[in-house]
């Protein structure tokens, strides 16, 4: 119900709003008409035209290394989510994100000279709390934090997954969509209760050039929650609280845009909210930003329409400065530096040859060269050498290094001579004491010329008799083992894993079943025998997984049983402690009156402390039991899946190995068993609804091959929603998006 009386579109670039508030017979100086210039106005336009005019150029720029942001703003129920994500029930009505992903991967396939890696992240801001929409089911909830690195906003802890093709990227999009928080109110039955940011990270490297630089850009799609007026939405309880957080964050966003547009402002309050902090580099930064203002063109929503259009005109005053994001690979950069150093060394060698300077080396000195240079320096110090010829800077540095080494060695020699001459002993605390005369440990004798003393060892240093006997016994035990070893190899170290002697295979006992028969058996073996053979041969891997999962399930059940016993014991102790405390309290009140109700003696205080500790342990064990029970349900599902897979594989193998083989060897006149086992469909077979739907769907897909990745991603998401429910223990919102329904084509 578009209000043509109040809204007027001029030249597809201007919106004029008429309020008609003039009262008859009264003077009213209020503004009744507003004019809002825009870059482009879309009315009754298809999703494709909006994408081609607004988003297509940003995607092309992102492949060249420029950041891009597409933002949808407006009141609740105006169609922001429809614009960004689109309808999941109609392929032609898909939104900006699916179209951008299709455009992106089509362009990547045509860029033969570049290697492009695409990564995807998806998060929501719900009540000023960052949530990862692509977190694994069994992953512990992380605390996401916003940080900045060289002017780039980064969300630490956010999962960034690789998407190798369009189908994988759409699968990640649908996975995140099912985790979004929605609610119902008077204006929208499926209102988004959070701000969502879908980010595509694009890394492009050249395949033809061995350059170390590469481009790294990101493409943000921001679906802002709609502004609400509580008087119209009639929200209460949690929905009202969510609306307050949404309006607060949108108010901070408008303040940031006003501050960025004002060139005289020195400070921009980006950190007032999580939304503005995340969009810091998208608003007035290094980014190509497009904001799509969605309005509700009814007369009842005229005030919200004016507010949205005013916000759009303020956004047009923000000036961004997009720059190409070129980075350098440190590994390739080191290789380039090494190649440049090698070239410079060759150039120096050529210059030395032309200047008749031979034996000039620019490499690191070897040990022999260092020894020769040290001897040269010693001759220079002693005076036998008058001068040292300087060749290059490396030689000068090495000369200083060897000078330092000689000085330190001479200091050590002088210190050793002083200690030897004056018998100075350096004790543990660093003090010096004279050692003339007898030794403190009972040693006797004089020191020799090298500083070593000859004397009797103290009694404490001798080995006791019992220890000597044990040592001899140990040696006598080791001797026979060493004599039994190989004469060519006497190492006492254990052999490495590569040298371990392989175990001999078990002896092979010939059996009738191991000899191939000349003719196929007249009748197949029983299914019980065939099943055992299948588990040993073809189905060994599935059987191993089944056995391991079953063992894990048994361990979890035993753990749950033990925890339940501990919890029951704690509950009994808590009840008994409470009963003792109640009894003591009743006795105290009976003796001292009501005034002594809140007075505790030492024994009661100990019991209260014990009760508090018991309750704490009870809660911890109860929480752990819940986690174990969820693990049991998950393991039980895995065991059932493995059992079902094992039976299906066995039936197929049994049919291929025995039934069909026996039918092929029989005369051609006997075809009844084969027909009974695998009846071929006849043209008169009646299709059920599912088969008819799949056939029609396949025909539609062949007419429009671009919809194949979109449909496959939806099918995977539907299966995940059915067969992989969320693990308990994870924080969930009260209302979640339902999975997309079947696709129809118009």
PDB file of N, CA and C in Angstrom, residues 407-496:
ATOM      1  N   UNK A 407      92.269 -10.653  24.539  1.00  0.00           N
ATOM      2  CA  UNK A 407      92.316  -9.938  25.815  1.00  0.00           C
ATOM      3  C   UNK A 407      91.653 -10.772  26.915  1.00  0.00           C
ATOM      4  N   UNK A 408      90.515 -11.380  26.634  1.00  0.00           N
ATOM      5  CA  UNK A 408      89.835 -12.191  27.642  1.00  0.00           C
ATOM      6  C   UNK A 408      90.660 -13.419  28.023  1.00  0.00           C
ATOM      7  N   UNK A 409      91.280 -14.044  27.059  1.00  0.00           N
ATOM      8  CA  UNK A 409      92.103 -15.221  27.374  1.00  0.00           C
ATOM      9  C   UNK A 409      93.313 -14.837  28.226  1.00  0.00           C
ATOM     10  N   UNK A 410      93.907 -13.689  27.951  1.00  0.00           N
ATOM     11  CA  UNK A 410      95.046 -13.244  28.761  1.00  0.00           C
ATOM     12  C   UNK A 410      94.621 -12.917  30.194  1.00  0.00           C
ATOM     13  N   UNK A 411      93.442 -12.334  30.358  1.00  0.00           N
ATOM     14  CA  UNK A 411      92.964 -12.069  31.712  1.00  0.00           C
ATOM     15  C   UNK A 411      92.768 -13.365  32.489  1.00  0.00           C
ATOM     16  N   UNK A 412      92.227 -14.398  31.849  1.00  0.00           N
ATOM     17  CA  UNK A 412      92.059 -15.678  32.519  1.00  0.00           C
ATOM     18  C   UNK A 412      93.405 -16.302  32.889  1.00  0.00           C
ATOM     19  N   UNK A 413      94.396 -16.182  32.021  1.00  0.00           N
ATOM     20  CA  UNK A 413      95.723 -16.735  32.316  1.00  0.00           C
ATOM     21  C   UNK A 413      96.351 -16.025  33.505  1.00  0.00           C
ATOM     22  N   UNK A 414      96.207 -14.694  33.557  1.00  0.00           N
ATOM     23  CA  UNK A 414      96.785 -13.935  34.678  1.00  0.00           C
ATOM     24  C   UNK A 414      96.097 -14.316  35.980  1.00  0.00           C
ATOM     25  N   UNK A 415      94.768 -14.490  35.944  1.00  0.00           N
ATOM     26  CA  UNK A 415      94.042 -14.873  37.151  1.00  0.00           C
ATOM     27  C   UNK A 415      94.459 -16.263  37.622  1.00  0.00           C
ATOM     28  N   UNK A 416      94.659 -17.193  36.695  1.00  0.00           N
ATOM     29  CA  UNK A 416      95.089 -18.545  37.077  1.00  0.00           C
ATOM     30  C   UNK A 416      96.484 -18.522  37.691  1.00  0.00           C
ATOM     31  N   UNK A 417      97.363 -17.701  37.160  1.00  0.00           N
ATOM     32  CA  UNK A 417      98.719 -17.607  37.727  1.00  0.00           C
ATOM     33  C   UNK A 417      98.693 -17.023  39.140  1.00  0.00           C
ATOM     34  N   UNK A 418      97.839 -16.013  39.356  1.00  0.00           N
ATOM     35  CA  UNK A 418      97.751 -15.431  40.692  1.00  0.00           C
ATOM     36  C   UNK A 418      97.217 -16.453  41.693  1.00  0.00           C
ATOM     37  N   UNK A 419      96.203 -17.225  41.292  1.00  0.00           N
ATOM     38  CA  UNK A 419      95.657 -18.249  42.190  1.00  0.00           C
ATOM     39  C   UNK A 419      96.713 -19.296  42.506  1.00  0.00           C
ATOM     40  N   UNK A 420      97.486 -19.698  41.492  1.00  0.00           N
ATOM     41  CA  UNK A 420      98.515 -20.719  41.703  1.00  0.00           C
ATOM     42  C   UNK A 420      99.645 -20.196  42.582  1.00  0.00           C
ATOM     43  N   UNK A 421      99.999 -18.918  42.398  1.00  0.00           N
ATOM     44  CA  UNK A 421     101.137 -18.373  43.135  1.00  0.00           C
ATOM     45  C   UNK A 421     100.803 -18.159  44.605  1.00  0.00           C
ATOM     46  N   UNK A 422      99.610 -17.635  44.918  1.00  0.00           N
ATOM     47  CA  UNK A 422      99.255 -17.284  46.293  1.00  0.00           C
ATOM     48  C   UNK A 422      98.281 -18.280  46.936  1.00  0.00           C
ATOM     49  N   UNK A 423      98.018 -19.408  46.297  1.00  0.00           N
ATOM     50  CA  UNK A 423      97.107 -20.436  46.827  1.00  0.00           C
ATOM     51  C   UNK A 423      95.767 -19.826  47.271  1.00  0.00           C
ATOM     52  N   UNK A 424      95.138 -19.077  46.363  1.00  0.00           N
ATOM     53  CA  UNK A 424      93.858 -18.427  46.661  1.00  0.00           C
ATOM     54  C   UNK A 424      92.732 -19.386  46.280  1.00  0.00           C
ATOM     55  N   UNK A 425      91.796 -19.616  47.243  1.00  0.00           N
ATOM     56  CA  UNK A 425      90.662 -20.509  47.000  1.00  0.00           C
ATOM     57  C   UNK A 425      89.388 -19.671  46.923  1.00  0.00           C
ATOM     58  N   UNK A 426      88.645 -19.805  45.828  1.00  0.00           N
ATOM     59  CA  UNK A 426      87.379 -19.092  45.668  1.00  0.00           C
ATOM     60  C   UNK A 426      86.274 -19.943  46.270  1.00  0.00           C
ATOM     61  N   UNK A 427      85.731 -19.529  47.413  1.00  0.00           N
ATOM     62  CA  UNK A 427      84.685 -20.298  48.093  1.00  0.00           C
ATOM     63  C   UNK A 427      83.349 -20.080  47.404  1.00  0.00           C
ATOM     64  N   UNK A 428      82.328 -20.765  47.973  1.00  0.00           N
ATOM     65  CA  UNK A 428      81.008 -20.712  47.330  1.00  0.00           C
ATOM     66  C   UNK A 428      80.401 -19.320  47.375  1.00  0.00           C
ATOM     67  N   UNK A 429      80.696 -18.539  48.444  1.00  0.00           N
ATOM     68  CA  UNK A 429      80.112 -17.199  48.566  1.00  0.00           C
ATOM     69  C   UNK A 429      80.926 -16.144  47.844  1.00  0.00           C
ATOM     70  N   UNK A 430      81.986 -16.545  47.089  1.00  0.00           N
ATOM     71  CA  UNK A 430      82.770 -15.587  46.329  1.00  0.00           C
ATOM     72  C   UNK A 430      83.934 -15.016  47.072  1.00  0.00           C
ATOM     73  N   UNK A 431      84.104 -15.283  48.375  1.00  0.00           N
ATOM     74  CA  UNK A 431      85.236 -14.758  49.138  1.00  0.00           C
ATOM     75  C   UNK A 431      86.483 -15.589  48.867  1.00  0.00           C
ATOM     76  N   UNK A 432      87.658 -15.029  49.173  1.00  0.00           N
ATOM     77  CA  UNK A 432      88.940 -15.687  48.935  1.00  0.00           C
ATOM     78  C   UNK A 432      89.560 -16.078  50.266  1.00  0.00           C
ATOM     79  N   UNK A 433      90.134 -17.275  50.280  1.00  0.00           N
ATOM     80  CA  UNK A 433      90.824 -17.737  51.489  1.00  0.00           C
ATOM     81  C   UNK A 433      92.115 -18.412  51.095  1.00  0.00           C
ATOM     82  N   UNK A 434      93.133 -18.303  51.974  1.00  0.00           N
ATOM     83  CA  UNK A 434      94.452 -18.892  51.706  1.00  0.00           C
ATOM     84  C   UNK A 434      94.423 -20.377  51.988  1.00  0.00           C
ATOM     85  N   UNK A 435      95.174 -21.179  51.206  1.00  0.00           N
ATOM     86  CA  UNK A 435      95.202 -22.629  51.344  1.00  0.00           C
ATOM     87  C   UNK A 435      96.605 -23.109  51.698  1.00  0.00           C
ATOM     88  N   UNK A 436      97.390 -22.276  52.328  1.00  0.00           N
ATOM     89  CA  UNK A 436      98.716 -22.714  52.754  1.00  0.00           C
ATOM     90  C   UNK A 436      98.574 -23.642  53.949  1.00  0.00           C
ATOM     91  N   UNK A 437      99.301 -24.709  53.998  1.00  0.00           N
ATOM     92  CA  UNK A 437      99.235 -25.651  55.109  1.00  0.00           C
ATOM     93  C   UNK A 437      98.307 -26.793  54.769  1.00  0.00           C
ATOM     94  N   UNK A 438      97.700 -27.401  55.841  1.00  0.00           N
ATOM     95  CA  UNK A 438      96.859 -28.583  55.659  1.00  0.00           C
ATOM     96  C   UNK A 438      95.524 -28.185  55.057  1.00  0.00           C
ATOM     97  N   UNK A 439      94.906 -29.144  54.405  1.00  0.00           N
ATOM     98  CA  UNK A 439      93.606 -28.922  53.749  1.00  0.00           C
ATOM     99  C   UNK A 439      92.477 -29.048  54.754  1.00  0.00           C
ATOM    100  N   UNK A 440      91.389 -28.308  54.534  1.00  0.00           N
ATOM    101  CA  UNK A 440      90.262 -28.348  55.472  1.00  0.00           C
ATOM    102  C   UNK A 440      89.545 -29.672  55.433  1.00  0.00           C
ATOM    103  N   UNK A 441      89.637 -30.377  54.301  1.00  0.00           N
ATOM    104  CA  UNK A 441      88.961 -31.658  54.174  1.00  0.00           C
ATOM    105  C   UNK A 441      89.833 -32.818  54.624  1.00  0.00           C
ATOM    106  N   UNK A 442      91.010 -32.549  55.177  1.00  0.00           N
ATOM    107  CA  UNK A 442      91.880 -33.638  55.605  1.00  0.00           C
ATOM    108  C   UNK A 442      92.865 -34.065  54.541  1.00  0.00           C
ATOM    109  N   UNK A 443      92.915 -33.405  53.392  1.00  0.00           N
ATOM    110  CA  UNK A 443      93.856 -33.787  52.340  1.00  0.00           C
ATOM    111  C   UNK A 443      95.260 -33.329  52.682  1.00  0.00           C
ATOM    112  N   UNK A 444      96.265 -34.000  52.211  1.00  0.00           N
ATOM    113  CA  UNK A 444      97.670 -33.663  52.460  1.00  0.00           C
ATOM    114  C   UNK A 444      98.386 -33.560  51.142  1.00  0.00           C
ATOM    115  N   UNK A 445      99.608 -33.016  51.167  1.00  0.00           N
ATOM    116  CA  UNK A 445     100.444 -32.923  49.978  1.00  0.00           C
ATOM    117  C   UNK A 445     100.476 -31.514  49.441  1.00  0.00           C
ATOM    118  N   UNK A 446     101.389 -31.279  48.525  1.00  0.00           N
ATOM    119  CA  UNK A 446     101.567 -29.970  47.911  1.00  0.00           C
ATOM    120  C   UNK A 446     100.970 -29.980  46.503  1.00  0.00           C
ATOM    121  N   UNK A 447     100.580 -28.788  46.041  1.00  0.00           N
ATOM    122  CA  UNK A 447     100.019 -28.678  44.691  1.00  0.00           C
ATOM    123  C   UNK A 447     101.120 -28.815  43.673  1.00  0.00           C
ATOM    124  N   UNK A 448     100.779 -29.377  42.522  1.00  0.00           N
ATOM    125  CA  UNK A 448     101.765 -29.511  41.462  1.00  0.00           C
ATOM    126  C   UNK A 448     101.797 -28.238  40.624  1.00  0.00           C
ATOM    127  N   UNK A 449     102.495 -28.277  39.527  1.00  0.00           N
ATOM    128  CA  UNK A 449     102.684 -27.061  38.730  1.00  0.00           C
ATOM    129  C   UNK A 449     101.447 -26.612  38.002  1.00  0.00           C
ATOM    130  N   UNK A 450     100.499 -27.500  37.805  1.00  0.00           N
ATOM    131  CA  UNK A 450      99.295 -27.117  37.051  1.00  0.00           C
ATOM    132  C   UNK A 450      98.129 -26.708  37.934  1.00  0.00           C
ATOM    133  N   UNK A 451      98.354 -26.638  39.235  1.00  0.00           N
ATOM    134  CA  UNK A 451      97.295 -26.183  40.123  1.00  0.00           C
ATOM    135  C   UNK A 451      96.486 -27.291  40.740  1.00  0.00           C
ATOM    136  N   UNK A 452      96.846 -28.572  40.558  1.00  0.00           N
ATOM    137  CA  UNK A 452      96.115 -29.679  41.144  1.00  0.00           C
ATOM    138  C   UNK A 452      96.828 -30.150  42.395  1.00  0.00           C
ATOM    139  N   UNK A 453      96.072 -30.545  43.427  1.00  0.00           N
ATOM    140  CA  UNK A 453      96.642 -31.013  44.682  1.00  0.00           C
ATOM    141  C   UNK A 453      96.637 -32.527  44.756  1.00  0.00           C
ATOM    142  N   UNK A 454      97.644 -33.092  45.433  1.00  0.00           N
ATOM    143  CA  UNK A 454      97.733 -34.539  45.650  1.00  0.00           C
ATOM    144  C   UNK A 454      97.526 -34.797  47.119  1.00  0.00           C
ATOM    145  N   UNK A 455      96.584 -35.662  47.468  1.00  0.00           N
ATOM    146  CA  UNK A 455      96.340 -35.937  48.872  1.00  0.00           C
ATOM    147  C   UNK A 455      95.351 -37.067  49.037  1.00  0.00           C
ATOM    148  N   UNK A 456      94.933 -37.277  50.295  1.00  0.00           N
ATOM    149  CA  UNK A 456      94.012 -38.353  50.619  1.00  0.00           C
ATOM    150  C   UNK A 456      92.583 -37.811  50.532  1.00  0.00           C
ATOM    151  N   UNK A 457      91.720 -38.571  49.882  1.00  0.00           N
ATOM    152  CA  UNK A 457      90.314 -38.170  49.778  1.00  0.00           C
ATOM    153  C   UNK A 457      89.641 -38.242  51.129  1.00  0.00           C
ATOM    154  N   UNK A 458      88.718 -37.385  51.454  1.00  0.00           N
ATOM    155  CA  UNK A 458      88.030 -37.423  52.749  1.00  0.00           C
ATOM    156  C   UNK A 458      87.171 -38.676  52.868  1.00  0.00           C
ATOM    157  N   UNK A 459      86.858 -39.123  54.124  1.00  0.00           N
ATOM    158  CA  UNK A 459      86.052 -40.346  54.298  1.00  0.00           C
ATOM    159  C   UNK A 459      84.664 -40.246  53.670  1.00  0.00           C
ATOM    160  N   UNK A 460      84.109 -39.045  53.631  1.00  0.00           N
ATOM    161  CA  UNK A 460      82.753 -38.903  53.061  1.00  0.00           C
ATOM    162  C   UNK A 460      82.727 -39.143  51.566  1.00  0.00           C
ATOM    163  N   UNK A 461      83.869 -39.058  50.899  1.00  0.00           N
ATOM    164  CA  UNK A 461      83.915 -39.247  49.452  1.00  0.00           C
ATOM    165  C   UNK A 461      84.082 -40.700  49.065  1.00  0.00           C
ATOM    166  N   UNK A 462      84.348 -41.593  50.056  1.00  0.00           N
ATOM    167  CA  UNK A 462      84.543 -43.005  49.739  1.00  0.00           C
ATOM    168  C   UNK A 462      83.197 -43.686  49.525  1.00  0.00           C
ATOM    169  N   UNK A 463      83.202 -44.705  48.682  1.00  0.00           N
ATOM    170  CA  UNK A 463      82.011 -45.495  48.440  1.00  0.00           C
ATOM    171  C   UNK A 463      81.842 -46.518  49.541  1.00  0.00           C
ATOM    172  N   UNK A 464      80.644 -46.638  50.108  1.00  0.00           N
ATOM    173  CA  UNK A 464      80.414 -47.577  51.196  1.00  0.00           C
ATOM    174  C   UNK A 464      80.529 -49.011  50.701  1.00  0.00           C
ATOM    175  N   UNK A 465      80.753 -49.905  51.652  1.00  0.00           N
ATOM    176  CA  UNK A 465      80.980 -51.305  51.306  1.00  0.00           C
ATOM    177  C   UNK A 465      79.727 -51.918  50.691  1.00  0.00           C
ATOM    178  N   UNK A 466      78.571 -51.609  51.260  1.00  0.00           N
ATOM    179  CA  UNK A 466      77.335 -52.177  50.719  1.00  0.00           C
ATOM    180  C   UNK A 466      77.093 -51.729  49.280  1.00  0.00           C
ATOM    181  N   UNK A 467      77.405 -50.457  49.003  1.00  0.00           N
ATOM    182  CA  UNK A 467      77.227 -49.961  47.639  1.00  0.00           C
ATOM    183  C   UNK A 467      78.177 -50.646  46.673  1.00  0.00           C
ATOM    184  N   UNK A 468      79.414 -50.934  47.131  1.00  0.00           N
ATOM    185  CA  UNK A 468      80.378 -51.629  46.267  1.00  0.00           C
ATOM    186  C   UNK A 468      79.871 -53.023  45.927  1.00  0.00           C
ATOM    187  N   UNK A 469      79.327 -53.730  46.935  1.00  0.00           N
ATOM    188  CA  UNK A 469      78.819 -55.088  46.694  1.00  0.00           C
ATOM    189  C   UNK A 469      77.662 -55.054  45.697  1.00  0.00           C
ATOM    190  N   UNK A 470      76.746 -54.086  45.877  1.00  0.00           N
ATOM    191  CA  UNK A 470      75.622 -53.995  44.959  1.00  0.00           C
ATOM    192  C   UNK A 470      76.079 -53.678  43.545  1.00  0.00           C
ATOM    193  N   UNK A 471      77.087 -52.830  43.405  1.00  0.00           N
ATOM    194  CA  UNK A 471      77.607 -52.500  42.080  1.00  0.00           C
ATOM    195  C   UNK A 471      78.200 -53.720  41.409  1.00  0.00           C
ATOM    196  N   UNK A 472      78.955 -54.534  42.150  1.00  0.00           N
ATOM    197  CA  UNK A 472      79.533 -55.751  41.563  1.00  0.00           C
ATOM    198  C   UNK A 472      78.443 -56.732  41.141  1.00  0.00           C
ATOM    199  N   UNK A 473      77.394 -56.879  41.968  1.00  0.00           N
ATOM    200  CA  UNK A 473      76.308 -57.782  41.600  1.00  0.00           C
ATOM    201  C   UNK A 473      75.608 -57.316  40.320  1.00  0.00           C
ATOM    202  N   UNK A 474      75.424 -55.999  40.213  1.00  0.00           N
ATOM    203  CA  UNK A 474      74.773 -55.469  39.021  1.00  0.00           C
ATOM    204  C   UNK A 474      75.598 -55.725  37.772  1.00  0.00           C
ATOM    205  N   UNK A 475      76.935 -55.560  37.885  1.00  0.00           N
ATOM    206  CA  UNK A 475      77.804 -55.829  36.746  1.00  0.00           C
ATOM    207  C   UNK A 475      77.794 -57.302  36.381  1.00  0.00           C
ATOM    208  N   UNK A 476      77.741 -58.179  37.396  1.00  0.00           N
ATOM    209  CA  UNK A 476      77.733 -59.609  37.106  1.00  0.00           C
ATOM    210  C   UNK A 476      76.434 -60.029  36.423  1.00  0.00           C
ATOM    211  N   UNK A 477      75.317 -59.334  36.718  1.00  0.00           N
ATOM    212  CA  UNK A 477      74.064 -59.651  36.034  1.00  0.00           C
ATOM    213  C   UNK A 477      74.084 -59.177  34.578  1.00  0.00           C
ATOM    214  N   UNK A 478      74.697 -58.031  34.318  1.00  0.00           N
ATOM    215  CA  UNK A 478      74.727 -57.477  32.961  1.00  0.00           C
ATOM    216  C   UNK A 478      75.661 -58.250  32.058  1.00  0.00           C
ATOM    217  N   UNK A 479      76.704 -58.877  32.597  1.00  0.00           N
ATOM    218  CA  UNK A 479      77.716 -59.530  31.762  1.00  0.00           C
ATOM    219  C   UNK A 479      77.140 -60.644  30.912  1.00  0.00           C
ATOM    220  N   UNK A 480      76.338 -61.608  31.452  1.00  0.00           N
ATOM    221  CA  UNK A 480      75.814 -62.673  30.586  1.00  0.00           C
ATOM    222  C   UNK A 480      74.937 -62.137  29.464  1.00  0.00           C
ATOM    223  N   UNK A 481      74.156 -61.088  29.771  1.00  0.00           N
ATOM    224  CA  UNK A 481      73.305 -60.524  28.719  1.00  0.00           C
ATOM    225  C   UNK A 481      74.133 -59.931  27.597  1.00  0.00           C
ATOM    226  N   UNK A 482      75.225 -59.273  27.919  1.00  0.00           N
ATOM    227  CA  UNK A 482      76.068 -58.690  26.888  1.00  0.00           C
ATOM    228  C   UNK A 482      76.753 -59.760  26.059  1.00  0.00           C
ATOM    229  N   UNK A 483      77.111 -60.922  26.737  1.00  0.00           N
ATOM    230  CA  UNK A 483      77.770 -61.990  25.982  1.00  0.00           C
ATOM    231  C   UNK A 483      76.799 -62.674  25.024  1.00  0.00           C
ATOM    232  N   UNK A 484      75.494 -62.646  25.361  1.00  0.00           N
ATOM    233  CA  UNK A 484      74.518 -63.263  24.472  1.00  0.00           C
ATOM    234  C   UNK A 484      74.211 -62.393  23.261  1.00  0.00           C
ATOM    235  N   UNK A 485      74.634 -61.144  23.278  1.00  0.00           N
ATOM    236  CA  UNK A 485      74.345 -60.247  22.164  1.00  0.00           C
ATOM    237  C   UNK A 485      75.166 -60.575  20.941  1.00  0.00           C
ATOM    238  N   UNK A 486      74.849 -59.861  19.852  1.00  0.00           N
ATOM    239  CA  UNK A 486      75.573 -60.076  18.598  1.00  0.00           C
ATOM    240  C   UNK A 486      76.981 -59.545  18.720  1.00  0.00           C
ATOM    241  N   UNK A 487      77.918 -60.297  18.078  1.00  0.00           N
ATOM    242  CA  UNK A 487      79.318 -59.878  18.155  1.00  0.00           C
ATOM    243  C   UNK A 487      79.609 -58.691  17.298  1.00  0.00           C
ATOM    244  N   UNK A 488      78.852 -58.511  16.218  1.00  0.00           N
ATOM    245  CA  UNK A 488      79.125 -57.386  15.332  1.00  0.00           C
ATOM    246  C   UNK A 488      78.483 -56.109  15.812  1.00  0.00           C
ATOM    247  N   UNK A 489      77.479 -56.233  16.722  1.00  0.00           N
ATOM    248  CA  UNK A 489      76.767 -55.037  17.182  1.00  0.00           C
ATOM    249  C   UNK A 489      76.672 -55.084  18.685  1.00  0.00           C
ATOM    250  N   UNK A 490      77.483 -54.314  19.425  1.00  0.00           N
ATOM    251  CA  UNK A 490      77.563 -54.358  20.882  1.00  0.00           C
ATOM    252  C   UNK A 490      77.033 -53.098  21.543  1.00  0.00           C
ATOM    253  N   UNK A 491      76.208 -52.319  20.833  1.00  0.00           N
ATOM    254  CA  UNK A 491      75.680 -51.098  21.424  1.00  0.00           C
ATOM    255  C   UNK A 491      74.625 -51.447  22.449  1.00  0.00           C
ATOM    256  N   UNK A 492      74.684 -50.788  23.609  1.00  0.00           N
ATOM    257  CA  UNK A 492      73.724 -51.036  24.686  1.00  0.00           C
ATOM    258  C   UNK A 492      72.461 -50.206  24.546  1.00  0.00           C
ATOM    259  N   UNK A 493      72.365 -49.336  23.506  1.00  0.00           N
ATOM    260  CA  UNK A 493      71.179 -48.494  23.343  1.00  0.00           C
ATOM    261  C   UNK A 493      70.058 -49.307  22.729  1.00  0.00           C
ATOM    262  N   UNK A 494      68.829 -49.008  23.083  1.00  0.00           N
ATOM    263  CA  UNK A 494      67.696 -49.750  22.498  1.00  0.00           C
ATOM    264  C   UNK A 494      67.565 -49.433  21.027  1.00  0.00           C
ATOM    265  N   UNK A 495      67.080 -50.377  20.236  1.00  0.00           N
ATOM    266  CA  UNK A 495      66.952 -50.128  18.797  1.00  0.00           C
ATOM    267  C   UNK A 495      65.895 -49.076  18.520  1.00  0.00           C
ATOM    268  N   UNK A 496      66.110 -48.318  17.467  1.00  0.00           N
ATOM    269  CA  UNK A 496      65.159 -47.296  17.054  1.00  0.00           C
ATOM    270  C   UNK A 496      63.950 -47.963  16.417  1.00  0.00           C
TER     271      UNK A 496
END
